[in-house]
Amino acid sequence: MSSSVPPADSFVSNKPAGSTGDGEGSSSIALKVDDLTVAYHRKPVIWDVELEIPAGNLVGIVGPNGAGKSTLLKAAMDLIPRASGRVEVFGQPYAKSRGRVGYVPQRESVDWDFPVDALDVVTMGLYRRLGWCMPVRKKHRDLAREALARVGIADLAHRQISQLSGGQQQRTFLARALVQNADLYLMDEPLAAVDAATEAAIIDLLRQMRADGKTAVVIHHDLQSVPDYFDYVVLLNMRVVASGKTEDVFTSENLQKTYGGRLTLLDEATEAMRRRERSI
């Protein structure tokens, strides 16, 4: 698979879901981000992000193209460097809690010509538990088959991934995340460019996950469906414009702030980065 699909950070730990393990605490906040800034070539992409995601919710992250939504998820998982900031998962630093996090990448970031079938892809979600050099046994493949069944493509287990439709590919990577049995799922546009049946199936699955106490943070573009799909919403345009319960935050005023005035925000952020560099 493409190197942009990180195996080590997104596979299941040896702990059952919801377990905090020795020395770990639990928290009603699934994801906490403090003072997070990411810059490429000294140009800020996200700037001074402050965010708390309550556990047990379906959370939508929305904002214009280039607002830093994918960057936020990747920086939270240490997949790209941060200029500043701290990230906690269930009250613990991400490095101590990464086994509780599952990741669904953008479909476009995956090398779909890699010579594996759907079952192989899902089984990769167990490698943190297995270790990279340990054999995959029948019980592990059975878990992967169960995950494929949950997303409705059990009959495609041995189909080469390049031969799957876009919606089937997306379901495969969702199954890969499910087999990790994580507590927090970070999903980068899982509903992008899928058919209506796949979208409905994914939303049903997310609701089942919520009923099981899981938390899902989903980058989403269809503003019309946000109130129907998500309990909690984050409006992002380089910074968090607003976050909270959907009925409280998803307003015309906040949407105008999020989707308008991007050049002003960019200028502010760039100038702040320059001032920070001059003060060091």
Coordinates of C-alpha atoms in Angstrom, one line a residue, residues 60-230:
G60 CA -18.3 16.2 11.4
I61 CA -15.4 18.4 10.4
V62 CA -16.4 20.8 7.7
G63 CA -14.8 23.7 5.9
P64 CA -13.7 24.9 2.5
N65 CA -11.1 23.2 0.4
G66 CA -7.6 24.0 1.7
A67 CA -8.9 24.7 5.2
G68 CA -6.6 22.2 6.8
K69 CA -9.1 19.4 7.6
S70 CA -6.9 16.5 6.5
T71 CA -3.8 18.2 7.9
L72 CA -5.6 18.4 11.3
L73 CA -6.2 14.7 11.4
K74 CA -2.7 13.8 10.2
A75 CA -1.0 16.2 12.6
A76 CA -3.1 14.8 15.5
M77 CA -1.7 11.3 14.6
D78 CA 1.9 12.5 14.3
L79 CA 1.9 11.7 10.6
I80 CA 3.2 15.1 9.7
P81 CA 5.3 17.5 11.9
R82 CA 3.7 20.2 14.0
A83 CA 5.1 23.7 14.4
S84 CA 3.5 23.6 17.8
G85 CA 0.8 21.9 19.7
R86 CA -0.3 19.0 22.0
V87 CA -2.7 16.2 21.3
E88 CA -4.4 14.0 23.9
V89 CA -6.6 10.9 23.3
F90 CA -8.8 10.0 26.2
G91 CA -6.8 12.2 28.6
Q92 CA -3.4 10.7 27.6
P93 CA -0.7 11.9 25.1
Y94 CA -1.3 10.4 21.7
A95 CA 1.9 8.4 21.8
K96 CA 0.5 6.5 24.8
S97 CA -3.0 6.1 23.3
R98 CA -2.4 5.4 19.6
G99 CA -3.6 1.9 20.0
R100 CA -7.1 3.2 20.7
V101 CA -7.2 5.2 17.4
G102 CA -8.3 3.8 14.0
Y103 CA -7.7 5.7 10.8
V104 CA -9.6 5.7 7.5
P105 CA -7.5 7.7 4.9
Q106 CA -8.7 9.4 1.8
R107 CA -9.3 6.9 -1.0
E108 CA -7.2 9.0 -3.4
S109 CA -4.1 8.6 -1.1
V110 CA -4.0 4.8 -1.5
D111 CA -2.1 2.8 -4.1
W112 CA -5.0 0.6 -5.3
D113 CA -2.7 -1.2 -7.7
F114 CA -0.9 -2.9 -4.9
P115 CA -1.3 -6.7 -5.4
V116 CA -3.5 -7.6 -2.4
D117 CA -7.1 -8.6 -2.1
A118 CA -9.7 -7.0 0.2
L119 CA -9.2 -9.6 2.9
D120 CA -5.5 -8.9 3.0
V121 CA -6.1 -5.1 3.4
V122 CA -8.5 -5.7 6.3
T123 CA -6.1 -8.2 7.9
M124 CA -3.4 -5.5 7.9
G125 CA -5.5 -3.8 10.6
L126 CA -4.4 -6.5 13.0
Y127 CA -0.6 -6.2 12.4
R128 CA -0.1 -4.1 15.6
R129 CA -1.6 -7.0 17.6
L130 CA 0.3 -9.7 15.5
G131 CA 3.6 -8.1 15.0
W132 CA 5.0 -7.6 11.5
C133 CA 6.9 -10.9 11.3
M134 CA 4.2 -13.2 12.9
P135 CA 2.0 -15.4 10.8
V136 CA -1.6 -14.5 10.1
R137 CA -3.7 -17.4 11.4
K138 CA -7.3 -18.5 10.7
K139 CA -8.7 -16.6 13.7
H140 CA -7.3 -13.4 12.4
R141 CA -8.7 -13.9 8.9
D142 CA -12.0 -14.8 10.5
L143 CA -12.0 -11.4 12.3
A144 CA -11.2 -9.7 8.9
R145 CA -14.1 -11.6 7.2
E146 CA -16.5 -10.4 10.0
A147 CA -15.4 -6.8 9.4
L148 CA -16.0 -7.2 5.7
A149 CA -19.4 -8.6 6.5
R150 CA -20.3 -5.6 8.7
V151 CA -19.6 -3.3 5.7
G152 CA -21.6 -5.5 3.3
I153 CA -18.9 -6.9 1.1
A154 CA -18.0 -10.3 2.5
D155 CA -18.5 -11.8 -0.9
L156 CA -15.6 -9.6 -2.2
A157 CA -13.0 -10.9 0.3
H158 CA -10.7 -12.3 -2.4
R159 CA -11.3 -9.6 -5.0
Q160 CA -8.1 -7.7 -5.9
I161 CA -8.5 -4.2 -4.6
S162 CA -7.9 -2.5 -8.0
Q163 CA -10.9 -4.4 -9.3
L164 CA -13.2 -3.0 -6.6
S165 CA -15.5 0.0 -7.3
G166 CA -14.8 3.3 -5.5
G167 CA -17.6 2.5 -2.9
Q168 CA -16.2 -1.0 -2.4
Q169 CA -12.7 0.3 -1.9
Q170 CA -14.0 2.7 0.7
R171 CA -15.9 0.0 2.5
T172 CA -12.7 -2.1 2.5
F173 CA -10.8 0.6 4.3
L174 CA -13.6 1.1 6.7
A175 CA -13.5 -2.6 7.5
R176 CA -9.8 -2.3 8.0
A177 CA -10.5 0.3 10.7
L178 CA -13.3 -1.7 12.3
V179 CA -11.1 -4.8 12.8
Q180 CA -8.8 -2.6 15.0
N181 CA -11.7 -2.4 17.5
A182 CA -10.5 1.1 18.4
D183 CA -12.3 3.7 20.6
L184 CA -11.7 6.7 18.4
Y185 CA -11.9 6.7 14.6
L186 CA -10.5 9.5 12.5
M187 CA -12.0 9.3 9.0
D188 CA -10.8 11.4 6.0
E189 CA -13.8 11.9 3.7
P190 CA -15.2 8.3 3.9
L191 CA -18.3 9.5 2.1
A192 CA -16.6 11.2 -0.8
A193 CA -17.5 9.9 -4.3
V194 CA -19.5 6.9 -3.1
D195 CA -22.9 5.8 -4.3
A196 CA -26.0 6.4 -2.3
A197 CA -26.2 2.8 -1.1
T198 CA -22.6 2.9 0.2
E199 CA -23.2 6.3 1.9
A200 CA -26.3 5.0 3.7
A201 CA -24.4 1.8 4.7
I202 CA -21.5 3.8 6.1
I203 CA -23.8 6.1 8.1
D204 CA -25.7 3.1 9.5
L205 CA -22.4 1.6 10.6
L206 CA -21.2 4.9 12.2
R207 CA -24.5 5.0 14.2
Q208 CA -23.9 1.4 15.3
M209 CA -20.4 2.4 16.4
R210 CA -21.8 5.3 18.4
A211 CA -24.3 3.0 20.1
D212 CA -21.3 0.8 21.1
G213 CA -19.7 3.9 22.7
K214 CA -17.2 4.6 19.9
T215 CA -16.3 8.1 18.7
A216 CA -16.0 8.9 15.0
V217 CA -14.5 12.2 13.7
V218 CA -15.4 12.5 10.0
I219 CA -14.2 15.0 7.4
H220 CA -17.3 15.8 5.4
H221 CA -18.2 18.1 2.5
D222 CA -22.0 17.8 2.0
L223 CA -23.3 20.6 4.2
Q224 CA -26.9 19.6 3.6
S225 CA -26.5 16.3 5.3
V226 CA -24.5 17.5 8.3
P227 CA -27.5 18.0 10.6
D228 CA -28.8 14.5 9.8
Y229 CA -25.5 12.7 10.2
F230 CA -23.6 14.3 13.0

